[in-house]
Structure formats: structure tokens, C-alpha cells
Coordinates of C-alpha atoms in Angstrom, one line a residue:
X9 CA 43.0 72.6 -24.6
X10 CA 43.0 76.6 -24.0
X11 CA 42.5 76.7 -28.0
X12 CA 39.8 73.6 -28.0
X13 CA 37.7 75.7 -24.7
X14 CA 38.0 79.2 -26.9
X15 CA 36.7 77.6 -30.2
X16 CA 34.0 75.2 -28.0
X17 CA 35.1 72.3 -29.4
X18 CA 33.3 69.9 -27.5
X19 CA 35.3 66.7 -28.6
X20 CA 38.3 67.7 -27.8
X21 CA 36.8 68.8 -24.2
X22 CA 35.3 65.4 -23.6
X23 CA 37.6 63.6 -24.7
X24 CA 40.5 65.5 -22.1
X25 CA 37.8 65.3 -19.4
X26 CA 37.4 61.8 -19.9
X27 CA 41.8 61.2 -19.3
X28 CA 41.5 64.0 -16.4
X29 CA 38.4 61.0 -14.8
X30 CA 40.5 57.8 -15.6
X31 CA 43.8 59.6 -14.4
X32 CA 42.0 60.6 -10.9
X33 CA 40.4 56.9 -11.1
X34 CA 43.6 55.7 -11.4
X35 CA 45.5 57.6 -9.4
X36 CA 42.8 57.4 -6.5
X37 CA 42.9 53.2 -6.7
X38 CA 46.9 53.3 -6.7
X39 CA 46.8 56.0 -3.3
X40 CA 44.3 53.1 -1.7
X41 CA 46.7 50.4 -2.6
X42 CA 49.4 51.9 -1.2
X43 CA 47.6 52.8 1.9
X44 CA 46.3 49.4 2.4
X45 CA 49.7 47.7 1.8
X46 CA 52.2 50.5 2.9
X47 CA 50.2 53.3 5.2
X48 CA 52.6 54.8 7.4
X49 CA 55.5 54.9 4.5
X50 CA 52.5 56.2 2.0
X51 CA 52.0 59.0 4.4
X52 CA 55.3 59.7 5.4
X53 CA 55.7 60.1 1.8
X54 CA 53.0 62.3 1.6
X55 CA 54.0 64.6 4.4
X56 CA 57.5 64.4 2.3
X57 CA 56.0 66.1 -0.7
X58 CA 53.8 68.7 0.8
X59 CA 56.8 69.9 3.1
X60 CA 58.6 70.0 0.0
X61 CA 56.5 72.4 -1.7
X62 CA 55.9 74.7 0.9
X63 CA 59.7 76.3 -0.6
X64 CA 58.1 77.1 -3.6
X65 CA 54.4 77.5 -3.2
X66 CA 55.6 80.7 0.0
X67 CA 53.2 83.3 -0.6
X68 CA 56.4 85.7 0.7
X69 CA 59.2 86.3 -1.4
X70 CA 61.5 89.1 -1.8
X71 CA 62.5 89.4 -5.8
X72 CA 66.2 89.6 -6.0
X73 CA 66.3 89.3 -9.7
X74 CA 64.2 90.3 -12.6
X75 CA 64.5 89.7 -16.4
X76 CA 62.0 91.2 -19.4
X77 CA 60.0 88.5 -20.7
X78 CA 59.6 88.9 -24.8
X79 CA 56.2 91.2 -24.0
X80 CA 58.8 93.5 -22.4
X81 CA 57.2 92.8 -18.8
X82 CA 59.3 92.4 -15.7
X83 CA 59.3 88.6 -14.9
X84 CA 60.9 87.5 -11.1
X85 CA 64.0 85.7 -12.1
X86 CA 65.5 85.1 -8.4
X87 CA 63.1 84.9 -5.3
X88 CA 63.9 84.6 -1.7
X89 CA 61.5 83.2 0.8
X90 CA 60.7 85.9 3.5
X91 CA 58.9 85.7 6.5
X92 CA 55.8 87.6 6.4
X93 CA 55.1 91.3 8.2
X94 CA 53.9 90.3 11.8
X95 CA 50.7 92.2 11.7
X96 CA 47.0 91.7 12.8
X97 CA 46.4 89.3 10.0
X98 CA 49.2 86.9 10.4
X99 CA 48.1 86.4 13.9
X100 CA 44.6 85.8 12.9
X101 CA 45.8 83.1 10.6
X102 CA 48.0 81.6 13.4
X103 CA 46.0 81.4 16.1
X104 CA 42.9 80.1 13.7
X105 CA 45.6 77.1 12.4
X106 CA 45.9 76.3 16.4
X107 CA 42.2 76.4 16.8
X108 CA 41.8 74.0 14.1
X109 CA 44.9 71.7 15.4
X110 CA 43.3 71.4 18.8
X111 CA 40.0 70.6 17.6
X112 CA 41.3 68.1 15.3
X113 CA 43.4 66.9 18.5
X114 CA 40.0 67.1 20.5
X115 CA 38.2 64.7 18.5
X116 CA 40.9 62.5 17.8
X117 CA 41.3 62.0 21.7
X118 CA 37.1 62.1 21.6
X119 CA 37.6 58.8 19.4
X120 CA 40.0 57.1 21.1
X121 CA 38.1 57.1 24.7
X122 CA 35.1 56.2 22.6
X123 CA 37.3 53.3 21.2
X124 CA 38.6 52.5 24.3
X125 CA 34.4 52.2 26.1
X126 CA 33.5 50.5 23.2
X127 CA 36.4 47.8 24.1
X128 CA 35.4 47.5 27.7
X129 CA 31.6 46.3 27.3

């Protein structure tokens, strides 16, 4: 695809966009079937994968290990997940992730008493 982008070949890019649509399509209608049929295992699932990933997608790592690639550059071989530096912008981050966790809690609870009035009349 890199090659078919570099030469513009325009077939070959419509023709891969047109998979990428029918695979999202796809994929999308399986995710609502599974949601409809099997929500809380679908996200638990869900959760599973993306808690998963964090071990390799850590933006901190320590390089234990490096080896030269065939371009003679030094590729990480062995990384080790490291916490990060506790400075002024890790706390940023931090306390911005619990501002956003309690306004998600906020209008969650918002919903529910809305729910709950809507119930009562």
C-alpha cells in the first residue's frame, strides 16, 4: 500500500479503502451484536484488552537491551516498564484524568436522578 500511495495508484488505494470500510462495517455490526446479546461479558472483554495493552503501549520504558538493526542503528531489544519522573506535568495529567472521572461520575449520577423523576410522574 506504502508503494501504491508513493506511485498514486488510485486503484489500488480504492480498492484497500474500500476493505478498510466493509472491515469497520463489519466489525462495527459484530461489536452491536455482541453488545445486544452479551453487554456486560462484551465489555468486560473490552476492559480485558485495553488493560492488556497498557504493558506494551507504556510511554516509560528503561532499555535494558539494544541490538544494531541491518542500517547499523540501535534498535531497543529488552524494555522495562518504568514509572514516570513525578514532576509538574505528571500531576497535570493526573489531576486532569480525575477531573474528567468526576465529571463523567457527575453526569452519570445527573442521569440517574433524571431517570429516577422521570419514573415517579
Amino acid at each position: 500500500i506504502l508503494a501504491a500511495v508513493t506511485q498514486r495508484d488510485i486503484v489500488t488505494i480504492f480498492w484497500v479503502a474500500c476493505g478498510a470500510l466493509i472491515g469497520i462495517a463489519t466489525f462495527a455490526q459484530i461489536l452491536g451484536w455482541l453488545f445486544r446479546r452479551y453487554h456486560d461479558r462484551t465489555i468486560a472483554l473490552l476492559i480485558g484488552f485495553m488493560a492488556g495493552s497498557l504493558r506494551k503501549i507504556w510511554p516509560w520504558k528503561h532499555t535494558v537491551e539494544v541490538f544494531i538493526d541491518r542500517h547499523g542503528q540501535e534498535v531497543p531489544l529488552i524494555q522495562r516498564n518504568v514509572l514516570p519522573e513525578l514532576s509538574g506535568h505528571v500531576g497535570i495529567a493526573i489531576g486532569l484524568a480525575a477531573l474528567g472521572g468526576a465529571i463523567v461520575l457527575m453526569l452519570h449520577y445527573q442521569y440517574l436522578a433524571q431517570q429516577h423523576g422521570a419514573q415517579e410522574s
